[in-house]
């Protein structure tokens, strides 16, 4: 029985990772600067030539579960497979991260719930912590990834730090978040289209239409073939934001979108918390900000495809700062224009059908881009962990594997549609998913992973240096059952490790509050009739229609 590549001691990963980073620093080959230049670049460079089929086959070779994975490959096969996966520049990853994270539409609603001051403070603080979380993941990745022991997912970091339970937890939560994300975007587009056509068609049928469209796009089996979509999506998304800003400045809001009967009350703006705001509403607003930065879940997948992983910090900083700037701009501007009438879907919260049609029809492109990205990663996770791991499904490069993939996509979208239609109020989905999953991957797990990794590295500093040929663990002078190893692991830089622990506990507390707040808000929506599961009536639809 060959051990899993995630079951090695930390000193083995550190040894090979140092060699890998040295090789990467010496690699002067240029990386493609944009998704649409990939194909031409590779066709002109014999040193990096590859095809989609070769890349897909190599990816599948790398993604098989133990005991038949990378450790059984020959040295040339392993090196070829590892190199073929790394084709992306940091500019490409910038577009992927921005596509993954950019969700400006909830910002004005968050400001409306907690006011200017707390809103700016919340978005700024979460930007800092989100960037720090991404850098923590990147640092752990750089210390444990190598050609011999490649890291391909967030769960790999969890298993190498905390063992199989860590991998199981991360895989489960990642699968849940991806599924809920797809479901949320399905109902979001159904609600927007229902508003555009003046609620003249069954809302739940519109959701089915978008689920079917997503199924077709997600038939693409390589994330590399989707990179061009992310590139275009960023510019389209920003254009829609500016058009929406013009629309809400020129026209009155639609009262039903914010839960109001009419616009009889004057617009009210608050520098601090609006009077009468209860605590669970404040927590819900924080969860909207959390969800806006919740992209770290698939950061590791992005890093794993970079030609130079050391450049990831550039992509993350530029992408996350761009998202922060758009959130602050649209949040403050939208709240200033609409006050308490700000809604979770600003593209339909303006009393002009032309602006609604333009923003939402073009916006469908952005939604399909992000949905296809989430669904692609989600289906790959299900295919790799469940179908290949337990049912021995064939490789995706085979014809039979293509059939299995199509069925996986079909079942995945059906499940996403069922979940989204069960909680069609988008604000409720945002809060619950943000608390259960998004907050964990971006704010809770990164400090926990870095803390565990850091303690292992410091504890290993007292051991005999490991070298190839030595049996795993034979170089250690003690084990984790001895206090001496814990002491070495905790003593060095103990203050910063304590801060990581406090950040983990604080994020966990916020997650608990968010879950309670989200469930309470969802129950209230059902009780007031604002939300009806599996209904032809869309959320915010006037009673007389």
Coordinates of C-alpha atoms in Angstrom, one line a residue:
X1 CA 0.0 0.0 0.0
X2 CA 1.4 3.4 -1.1
X3 CA 0.9 6.2 1.4
X4 CA -1.1 9.2 0.4
X5 CA 1.0 12.2 -0.7
X6 CA -0.7 14.2 2.1
X7 CA 0.4 11.7 4.8
X8 CA 4.1 12.7 4.9
X9 CA 5.8 14.5 7.8
X10 CA 6.3 18.2 7.5
X11 CA 10.0 18.0 7.1
X12 CA 9.6 16.0 3.9
X13 CA 7.3 18.7 2.4
X14 CA 9.7 21.5 3.5
X15 CA 12.7 19.8 1.9
X16 CA 11.1 19.3 -1.5
X17 CA 9.3 22.7 -1.4
X18 CA 12.6 24.5 -1.0
X19 CA 14.0 22.7 -4.0
X20 CA 10.8 23.5 -6.0
X21 CA 10.9 27.2 -5.2
X22 CA 14.6 27.3 -6.2
X23 CA 13.7 25.8 -9.6
X24 CA 10.8 28.3 -10.1
X25 CA 13.1 31.2 -9.3
X26 CA 15.5 30.0 -12.0
X27 CA 12.8 29.5 -14.6
X28 CA 12.9 32.4 -17.0
X29 CA 10.2 31.2 -19.4
X30 CA 7.5 33.9 -19.9
X31 CA 4.0 33.1 -18.7
X32 CA 1.0 34.1 -20.8
X33 CA -0.3 37.6 -19.9
X34 CA -3.9 37.1 -20.7
X35 CA -6.2 34.1 -21.2
X36 CA -6.7 34.6 -24.9
X37 CA -2.9 34.6 -25.5
X38 CA -2.5 31.2 -23.9
X39 CA -3.1 29.1 -27.0
X40 CA -1.0 31.1 -29.3
X41 CA 1.8 31.3 -26.7
X42 CA 1.9 27.6 -26.2
X43 CA 1.8 26.8 -29.9
X44 CA 4.9 29.0 -30.5
X45 CA 6.9 27.8 -27.6
X46 CA 8.2 24.2 -27.9
X47 CA 9.3 24.2 -24.2
X48 CA 5.7 24.7 -23.0
X49 CA 3.8 23.2 -25.9
X50 CA 0.6 21.4 -24.8
X51 CA -3.0 20.9 -25.8
X52 CA -6.2 21.0 -23.8
X53 CA -6.4 17.2 -24.1
X54 CA -2.9 16.7 -22.8
X55 CA -3.5 19.2 -20.0
X56 CA -6.7 17.5 -19.0
X57 CA -5.2 14.1 -19.1
X58 CA -2.3 15.2 -16.9
X59 CA -4.7 17.0 -14.5
X60 CA -6.7 13.8 -14.1
X61 CA -3.5 11.8 -13.5
X62 CA -2.6 14.1 -10.7
X63 CA -6.1 14.1 -9.2
X64 CA -6.5 10.3 -8.6
X65 CA -6.9 9.3 -5.0
X66 CA -4.4 7.1 -3.1
X67 CA -3.2 4.4 -3.4
X68 CA -2.8 4.9 -7.2
X69 CA -1.6 8.5 -7.5
X70 CA 1.6 10.5 -8.0
X71 CA 3.9 8.3 -6.0
X72 CA 3.5 5.6 -8.7
X73 CA 4.5 7.8 -11.5
X74 CA 8.0 7.6 -13.0
X75 CA 10.3 10.7 -12.5
X76 CA 9.8 12.0 -16.1
X77 CA 6.0 11.4 -16.0
X78 CA 5.7 13.2 -12.6
X79 CA 7.8 16.2 -13.8
X80 CA 5.9 16.5 -17.1
X81 CA 2.5 16.3 -15.3
X82 CA 3.5 18.9 -12.7
X83 CA 4.9 21.4 -15.3
X84 CA 1.9 21.1 -17.7
X85 CA -0.4 22.2 -14.9
X86 CA 1.4 25.5 -14.5
X87 CA 0.6 27.8 -17.3
X88 CA -1.1 30.8 -15.7
X89 CA 0.5 34.2 -15.1
X90 CA -0.5 36.4 -12.1
X91 CA -2.5 38.6 -14.5
X92 CA -4.7 35.6 -15.4
X93 CA -5.1 34.8 -11.8
X94 CA -6.1 38.4 -11.1
X95 CA -9.0 38.1 -13.5
X96 CA -10.0 34.7 -12.0
X97 CA -10.0 36.1 -8.4
X98 CA -11.9 39.2 -9.4
X99 CA -14.5 37.1 -11.2
X100 CA -14.7 34.9 -8.1
X101 CA -15.1 37.8 -5.6
X102 CA -16.6 40.8 -7.3
X103 CA -20.1 41.1 -5.9
X104 CA -20.8 44.8 -5.5
X105 CA -24.6 44.5 -5.7
X106 CA -25.1 43.8 -1.9
X107 CA -23.0 46.7 -0.7
X108 CA -25.7 49.4 -0.7
X109 CA -28.0 47.1 1.3
X110 CA -25.3 46.5 3.9
X111 CA -24.8 50.3 4.3
X112 CA -28.5 50.8 4.6
X113 CA -28.6 48.3 7.5
X114 CA -25.8 49.8 9.5
X115 CA -25.1 53.3 8.2
X116 CA -22.1 55.1 6.6
X117 CA -19.6 54.8 9.5
X118 CA -20.0 51.2 10.4
X119 CA -20.4 50.2 6.8
X120 CA -17.1 51.7 5.8
X121 CA -15.5 50.2 8.9
X122 CA -16.8 46.7 8.2
X123 CA -15.8 46.7 4.5
X124 CA -12.4 48.1 5.3
X125 CA -11.7 45.6 8.2
X126 CA -12.9 42.6 6.2
X127 CA -10.7 43.7 3.2
X128 CA -7.6 43.7 5.5
X129 CA -8.5 40.3 7.0
X130 CA -9.5 38.8 3.7
X131 CA -6.2 39.9 2.1
X132 CA -4.3 38.5 5.2
X133 CA -6.2 35.2 4.9
X134 CA -5.2 34.8 1.3
X135 CA -1.6 35.5 2.1
X136 CA -1.7 32.9 4.9
X137 CA -2.9 30.3 2.5
X138 CA -0.3 31.3 0.0
X139 CA 2.5 31.0 2.6
X140 CA 1.5 27.5 3.7
X141 CA 1.2 26.5 0.1
X142 CA 4.7 27.7 -0.8
X143 CA 6.1 25.7 2.1
X144 CA 4.5 22.4 1.3
X145 CA 4.0 22.2 -2.5
X146 CA 6.5 20.6 -4.8
X147 CA 6.8 18.5 -7.9
X148 CA 7.1 15.4 -5.7
X149 CA 4.1 16.3 -3.5
X150 CA 1.9 18.8 -5.3
X151 CA -0.9 20.7 -3.6
X152 CA -4.1 20.9 -5.7
X153 CA -6.8 22.1 -3.3
X154 CA -7.7 23.8 -0.1
X155 CA -8.4 20.4 1.5
X156 CA -4.8 19.2 0.7
X157 CA -3.5 22.0 3.0
X158 CA -6.0 20.9 5.7
X159 CA -4.9 17.2 5.5
X160 CA -1.2 18.1 5.5
X161 CA -1.7 20.2 8.6
X162 CA -4.4 18.4 10.6
X163 CA -4.7 15.0 8.9
X164 CA -7.7 13.3 7.2
X165 CA -10.3 15.0 9.5
X166 CA -9.1 18.4 8.2
X167 CA -9.5 17.3 4.6
X168 CA -13.0 15.8 5.2
X169 CA -14.2 19.0 6.9
X170 CA -12.8 21.3 4.2
X171 CA -14.1 19.2 1.3
X172 CA -17.6 19.1 2.9
X173 CA -17.8 22.8 3.5
X174 CA -16.4 23.6 0.1
X175 CA -18.9 21.4 -1.6
X176 CA -21.8 23.0 0.4
X177 CA -20.7 26.6 -0.4
X178 CA -20.2 25.9 -4.1
X179 CA -23.6 24.3 -4.3
X180 CA -25.4 27.1 -2.4
X181 CA -23.5 29.7 -4.5
X182 CA -24.8 28.2 -7.7
X183 CA -28.3 28.0 -6.3
X184 CA -28.2 31.6 -5.1
X185 CA -27.1 32.9 -8.5
X186 CA -29.9 30.9 -10.2
X187 CA -32.6 32.4 -8.1
X188 CA -31.0 35.9 -8.4
X189 CA -31.3 35.8 -12.2
X190 CA -34.8 34.4 -12.0
X191 CA -35.8 37.2 -9.7
X192 CA -34.2 39.8 -12.0
X193 CA -35.8 38.5 -15.2
X194 CA -39.2 38.2 -13.4
X195 CA -39.0 41.9 -12.6
X196 CA -38.0 42.8 -16.2
X197 CA -41.0 41.0 -17.7
X198 CA -43.3 42.5 -15.1
X199 CA -43.9 39.2 -13.4
X200 CA -45.8 37.8 -16.4
X201 CA -44.2 34.4 -16.2
X202 CA -43.8 31.8 -13.5
X203 CA -40.8 32.6 -11.3
X204 CA -39.8 29.0 -10.5
X205 CA -39.9 28.2 -14.3
X206 CA -37.4 31.1 -14.9
X207 CA -35.1 29.5 -12.4
X208 CA -35.3 26.2 -14.3
X209 CA -34.3 28.1 -17.5
X210 CA -31.2 29.5 -15.9
X211 CA -30.3 26.1 -14.4
X212 CA -30.5 24.6 -17.9
X213 CA -28.3 27.3 -19.4
X214 CA -25.7 26.8 -16.7
X215 CA -25.7 23.1 -17.4
X216 CA -24.7 23.8 -21.0
X217 CA -21.8 26.1 -20.0
X218 CA -20.4 23.8 -17.3
X219 CA -19.9 21.0 -19.8
X220 CA -16.5 22.6 -20.3
X221 CA -14.2 20.2 -18.5
X222 CA -11.0 22.3 -18.0
X223 CA -10.8 25.6 -16.0
X224 CA -8.1 26.8 -18.5
X225 CA -10.7 26.9 -21.2
X226 CA -12.8 29.2 -19.0
X227 CA -10.1 31.8 -18.4
X228 CA -11.1 34.1 -21.3
X229 CA -14.6 34.2 -19.9
X230 CA -13.3 35.6 -16.6
X231 CA -11.2 38.2 -18.4
X232 CA -14.2 39.7 -20.2
X233 CA -16.5 39.3 -17.2
X234 CA -14.5 41.7 -15.1
X235 CA -15.0 44.6 -17.5
X236 CA -18.6 43.8 -18.1
X237 CA -19.3 43.6 -14.4
X238 CA -17.7 47.0 -13.8
X239 CA -19.7 48.5 -16.7
X240 CA -22.9 47.2 -15.2
X241 CA -22.1 48.7 -11.9
X242 CA -21.6 52.2 -13.4
X243 CA -24.8 51.9 -15.5
X244 CA -26.7 50.8 -12.4
X245 CA -25.3 53.8 -10.5
X246 CA -26.6 56.1 -13.2
X247 CA -30.0 54.4 -13.1
X248 CA -30.5 54.7 -9.3
X249 CA -29.4 58.3 -9.4
X250 CA -32.0 59.2 -12.1
X251 CA -35.0 57.1 -11.0
X252 CA -36.9 56.3 -7.9
X253 CA -36.4 52.9 -6.2
X254 CA -39.0 50.1 -6.5
X255 CA -40.5 49.8 -2.9
X256 CA -41.3 46.1 -3.1
X257 CA -37.6 45.2 -3.6
X258 CA -36.7 46.6 -0.2
X259 CA -39.8 45.3 1.6
X260 CA -41.7 48.6 1.6
X261 CA -45.3 49.2 0.4
X262 CA -44.7 52.6 -1.1
X263 CA -42.2 55.5 -1.1
X264 CA -44.2 57.7 1.2
X265 CA -41.4 58.0 3.7
X266 CA -38.6 60.4 2.8
X267 CA -35.2 58.9 2.2
X268 CA -33.3 58.7 5.5
X269 CA -29.5 58.5 5.7
X270 CA -27.5 57.8 8.9
X271 CA -23.9 58.3 9.7
X272 CA -24.0 55.6 12.4
X273 CA -26.4 52.8 13.2
X274 CA -30.0 53.6 12.1
X275 CA -32.4 54.0 15.1
X276 CA -34.2 50.8 16.0
X277 CA -31.7 48.5 14.3
X278 CA -31.6 45.2 16.2
X279 CA -28.4 43.2 16.6
X280 CA -29.3 40.4 14.2
X281 CA -29.8 42.9 11.4
X282 CA -26.3 44.3 12.2
X283 CA -24.8 40.8 12.0
X284 CA -26.7 40.2 8.7
X285 CA -25.1 43.3 7.3
X286 CA -21.7 42.1 8.4
X287 CA -22.4 38.8 6.7
X288 CA -23.1 40.6 3.4
X289 CA -19.6 42.0 3.6
X290 CA -18.2 38.6 4.5
X291 CA -19.8 37.0 1.5
X292 CA -18.4 39.8 -0.7
X293 CA -14.9 38.8 0.2
X294 CA -15.6 35.0 0.3
X295 CA -13.3 33.9 -2.6
X296 CA -10.4 32.3 -0.8
X297 CA -12.2 28.9 -1.1
X298 CA -10.7 28.3 -4.5
X299 CA -7.5 30.3 -4.1
X300 CA -5.4 27.2 -3.8
X301 CA -6.7 25.9 -7.1
X302 CA -5.6 29.1 -8.8
X303 CA -2.1 29.0 -7.2
X304 CA -1.7 25.4 -8.4
X305 CA -2.0 26.5 -12.0
X306 CA 0.5 29.4 -11.8
X307 CA 3.8 29.3 -13.7
X308 CA 5.3 31.3 -10.8
X309 CA 3.3 30.8 -7.5
X310 CA 5.5 33.3 -5.8
X311 CA 3.7 36.1 -7.8
X312 CA 0.3 35.2 -6.3
X313 CA 0.4 38.0 -3.8
X314 CA 0.3 40.5 -6.7
X315 CA -2.8 39.0 -8.2
X316 CA -4.5 38.8 -4.8
X317 CA -3.6 42.3 -3.7
X318 CA -4.8 43.9 -7.0
X319 CA -8.0 41.8 -7.2
X320 CA -9.0 42.3 -3.6
X321 CA -8.3 46.0 -3.6
X322 CA -10.3 46.4 -6.8
X323 CA -13.2 44.6 -5.1
X324 CA -12.8 46.7 -2.0
X325 CA -12.9 50.0 -4.0
X326 CA -16.0 48.9 -5.9
X327 CA -17.8 47.9 -2.7
X328 CA -17.0 51.2 -1.0
X329 CA -18.0 53.2 -4.1
X330 CA -21.3 51.5 -4.8
X331 CA -22.2 51.0 -1.2
X332 CA -21.9 54.7 -0.3
X333 CA -23.3 55.9 -3.6
X334 CA -26.3 53.5 -3.7
X335 CA -27.1 54.2 0.0
X336 CA -26.9 58.0 -0.6
X337 CA -29.3 57.7 -3.5
X338 CA -31.9 55.3 -2.1
X339 CA -31.4 55.3 1.7
X340 CA -33.6 52.8 3.5
X341 CA -35.0 51.7 0.1
X342 CA -31.7 50.1 -0.9
X343 CA -32.2 46.5 -2.0
X344 CA -30.1 43.4 -2.4
X345 CA -30.6 43.5 -6.2
X346 CA -30.0 47.2 -7.2
X347 CA -30.3 46.3 -10.9
X348 CA -34.1 45.9 -10.5
X349 CA -34.5 48.6 -7.8
X350 CA -35.0 51.5 -10.2
X351 CA -38.3 52.5 -11.7
X352 CA -37.2 52.4 -15.3
X353 CA -37.7 49.3 -17.4
X354 CA -35.0 50.2 -19.9
X355 CA -32.3 50.5 -17.3
X356 CA -33.5 47.3 -15.7
X357 CA -33.4 45.4 -19.0
X358 CA -29.9 46.7 -20.0
X359 CA -28.3 46.0 -16.6
X360 CA -29.9 42.6 -16.1
X361 CA -29.6 41.2 -19.6
X362 CA -25.9 42.1 -19.8
X363 CA -25.5 41.0 -16.2
X364 CA -26.6 37.5 -17.2
X365 CA -23.2 37.2 -18.8
X366 CA -21.4 38.0 -15.5
X367 CA -23.7 35.6 -13.6
X368 CA -23.1 32.8 -16.1
X369 CA -19.3 33.4 -15.8
X370 CA -19.3 33.1 -12.0
X371 CA -21.8 30.3 -12.0
X372 CA -19.8 28.3 -14.5
X373 CA -16.7 28.8 -12.4
X374 CA -18.3 27.7 -9.2
X375 CA -20.2 24.8 -10.7
X376 CA -17.0 23.7 -12.6
X377 CA -15.0 23.5 -9.3
X378 CA -18.0 22.0 -7.5
X379 CA -18.5 19.3 -10.0
X380 CA -14.8 18.5 -10.2
X381 CA -14.8 18.1 -6.4
X382 CA -17.8 15.7 -6.5
X383 CA -16.3 13.8 -9.4
X384 CA -12.8 13.5 -7.8
X385 CA -13.8 12.8 -4.2
X386 CA -17.1 10.9 -4.6
X387 CA -17.3 9.3 -8.0
X388 CA -13.6 8.5 -8.5
X389 CA -12.9 7.8 -4.9
X390 CA -15.8 5.5 -4.0
X391 CA -17.3 4.4 -7.4
X392 CA -14.2 4.2 -9.5
X393 CA -15.5 6.5 -12.2
X394 CA -13.4 6.7 -15.4
X395 CA -11.0 9.5 -16.3
X396 CA -12.6 12.7 -17.7
X397 CA -10.4 12.3 -20.8
X398 CA -12.3 9.1 -21.8
X399 CA -15.5 9.1 -23.7
X400 CA -17.2 7.3 -20.8
X401 CA -15.8 9.9 -18.5
X402 CA -17.5 12.6 -20.6
X403 CA -20.9 10.9 -20.1
X404 CA -20.3 10.7 -16.3
X405 CA -19.3 14.4 -16.3
X406 CA -22.5 15.4 -18.1
X407 CA -24.6 13.4 -15.6
X408 CA -22.7 15.0 -12.7
X409 CA -23.4 18.5 -14.0
X410 CA -27.1 17.6 -14.5
X411 CA -27.5 16.3 -10.9
X412 CA -25.4 19.2 -9.5
X413 CA -27.6 21.9 -11.1
X414 CA -30.8 20.1 -10.0
X415 CA -29.6 20.1 -6.4
X416 CA -28.6 23.8 -6.7
X417 CA -32.0 24.7 -8.1
X418 CA -33.7 22.8 -5.4
X419 CA -31.7 24.5 -2.6
X420 CA -32.1 28.0 -4.1
X421 CA -35.8 27.7 -4.7
X422 CA -36.3 26.5 -1.2
X423 CA -34.9 29.8 0.1
X424 CA -35.6 32.2 -2.7
X425 CA -34.9 35.3 -0.6
X426 CA -31.4 36.2 -1.7
X427 CA -30.6 38.2 1.4
X428 CA -31.3 35.2 3.6
X429 CA -29.1 32.9 1.4
X430 CA -26.3 35.4 1.5
X431 CA -26.3 35.6 5.3
X432 CA -26.6 31.8 5.9
X433 CA -24.0 30.7 3.3
X434 CA -21.7 33.6 4.3
X435 CA -21.8 32.4 7.9
X436 CA -21.6 28.7 7.4
X437 CA -19.0 28.5 4.6
X438 CA -17.6 31.8 3.1
X439 CA -16.5 33.2 6.4
X440 CA -14.7 30.0 7.3
X441 CA -12.6 29.7 4.2
X442 CA -11.6 33.4 4.1
X443 CA -11.3 34.3 7.8
X444 CA -11.5 31.2 10.1
X445 CA -9.5 28.5 8.4
X446 CA -6.4 30.5 7.1
X447 CA -5.1 31.5 10.6
X448 CA -5.8 28.0 11.9
X449 CA -3.9 26.4 9.0
X450 CA -1.0 28.9 9.4
X451 CA -0.9 28.3 13.2
X452 CA -0.8 24.5 12.8
X453 CA 1.8 24.7 10.0
X454 CA 4.0 27.2 11.9
X455 CA 3.9 25.0 15.1
X456 CA 5.0 22.0 13.0
X457 CA 7.8 23.9 11.4
X458 CA 9.1 25.3 14.7
X459 CA 8.9 21.9 16.4
X460 CA 10.8 20.3 13.5
X461 CA 13.7 22.8 14.0
X462 CA 14.9 20.7 16.9
X463 CA 15.0 17.5 14.9
X464 CA 17.8 16.0 12.9
X465 CA 17.6 17.6 9.4
X466 CA 15.7 15.2 7.1
X467 CA 17.3 14.1 3.8
X468 CA 16.1 11.7 1.0
X469 CA 16.7 8.1 1.9
X470 CA 15.8 8.6 5.6
X471 CA 12.6 6.8 6.8
X472 CA 9.8 9.3 7.6
X473 CA 9.8 10.3 11.3
X474 CA 13.1 8.6 11.9
X475 CA 14.9 11.9 12.2
X476 CA 12.6 13.2 15.1
X477 CA 13.9 13.4 18.6
X478 CA 10.4 13.3 20.1
X479 CA 6.8 13.0 19.2
X480 CA 3.6 15.1 19.7
X481 CA 2.8 13.0 22.7
X482 CA 5.8 14.7 24.4
X483 CA 5.5 18.1 26.0
X484 CA 8.9 19.1 24.7
X485 CA 7.7 19.1 21.1
X486 CA 4.6 21.2 21.9
X487 CA 6.9 23.6 23.8
X488 CA 9.2 24.0 20.7
X489 CA 6.1 24.5 18.5
X490 CA 4.5 27.2 20.6
X491 CA 7.5 29.0 22.2
X492 CA 9.0 30.8 19.1
X493 CA 7.0 33.9 18.1
X494 CA 4.3 32.9 20.7
X495 CA 2.7 36.3 20.5
X496 CA 1.9 36.1 16.8
X497 CA 0.7 32.6 17.2
X498 CA -1.6 33.8 20.0
X499 CA -3.0 36.4 17.6
X500 CA -3.7 33.8 15.0
X501 CA -5.6 31.7 17.6
X502 CA -7.6 34.8 18.7
X503 CA -8.4 35.6 15.0
X504 CA -9.6 32.0 14.6
X505 CA -11.8 32.2 17.7
X506 CA -13.2 35.6 16.7
X507 CA -14.1 34.4 13.3
X508 CA -15.7 31.3 14.7
X509 CA -17.8 33.5 17.0
X510 CA -18.9 35.7 14.2
X511 CA -19.9 32.6 12.2
X512 CA -22.1 31.4 15.0
X513 CA -23.8 34.8 15.3
X514 CA -24.2 34.9 11.5
X515 CA -25.8 31.5 11.4
X516 CA -28.3 32.4 14.2
X517 CA -29.1 35.7 12.5
X518 CA -29.5 34.2 9.1
X519 CA -31.9 31.5 10.3
X520 CA -33.9 34.0 12.3
X521 CA -34.1 36.4 9.3
X522 CA -35.2 33.5 7.0
X523 CA -37.9 32.4 9.5
X524 CA -39.2 36.0 9.7
X525 CA -39.3 36.2 5.9
X526 CA -41.4 33.1 5.7
X527 CA -43.7 34.3 8.5
X528 CA -44.3 37.7 6.8
X529 CA -45.0 36.0 3.5
X530 CA -42.0 37.7 1.8
X531 CA -40.6 34.3 0.9
X532 CA -42.4 31.2 -0.4
X533 CA -40.5 28.1 -1.3
X534 CA -41.0 26.6 -4.8
X535 CA -43.5 29.3 -5.8
X536 CA -44.5 30.9 -9.1
X537 CA -44.5 34.3 -7.2
X538 CA -41.2 36.0 -7.1
X539 CA -39.8 37.7 -4.0
X540 CA -40.8 41.3 -4.0
X541 CA -43.6 40.7 -6.5
X542 CA -46.6 43.0 -5.8
X543 CA -49.6 41.3 -4.2
X544 CA -52.0 42.3 -7.0
X545 CA -49.9 40.6 -9.7

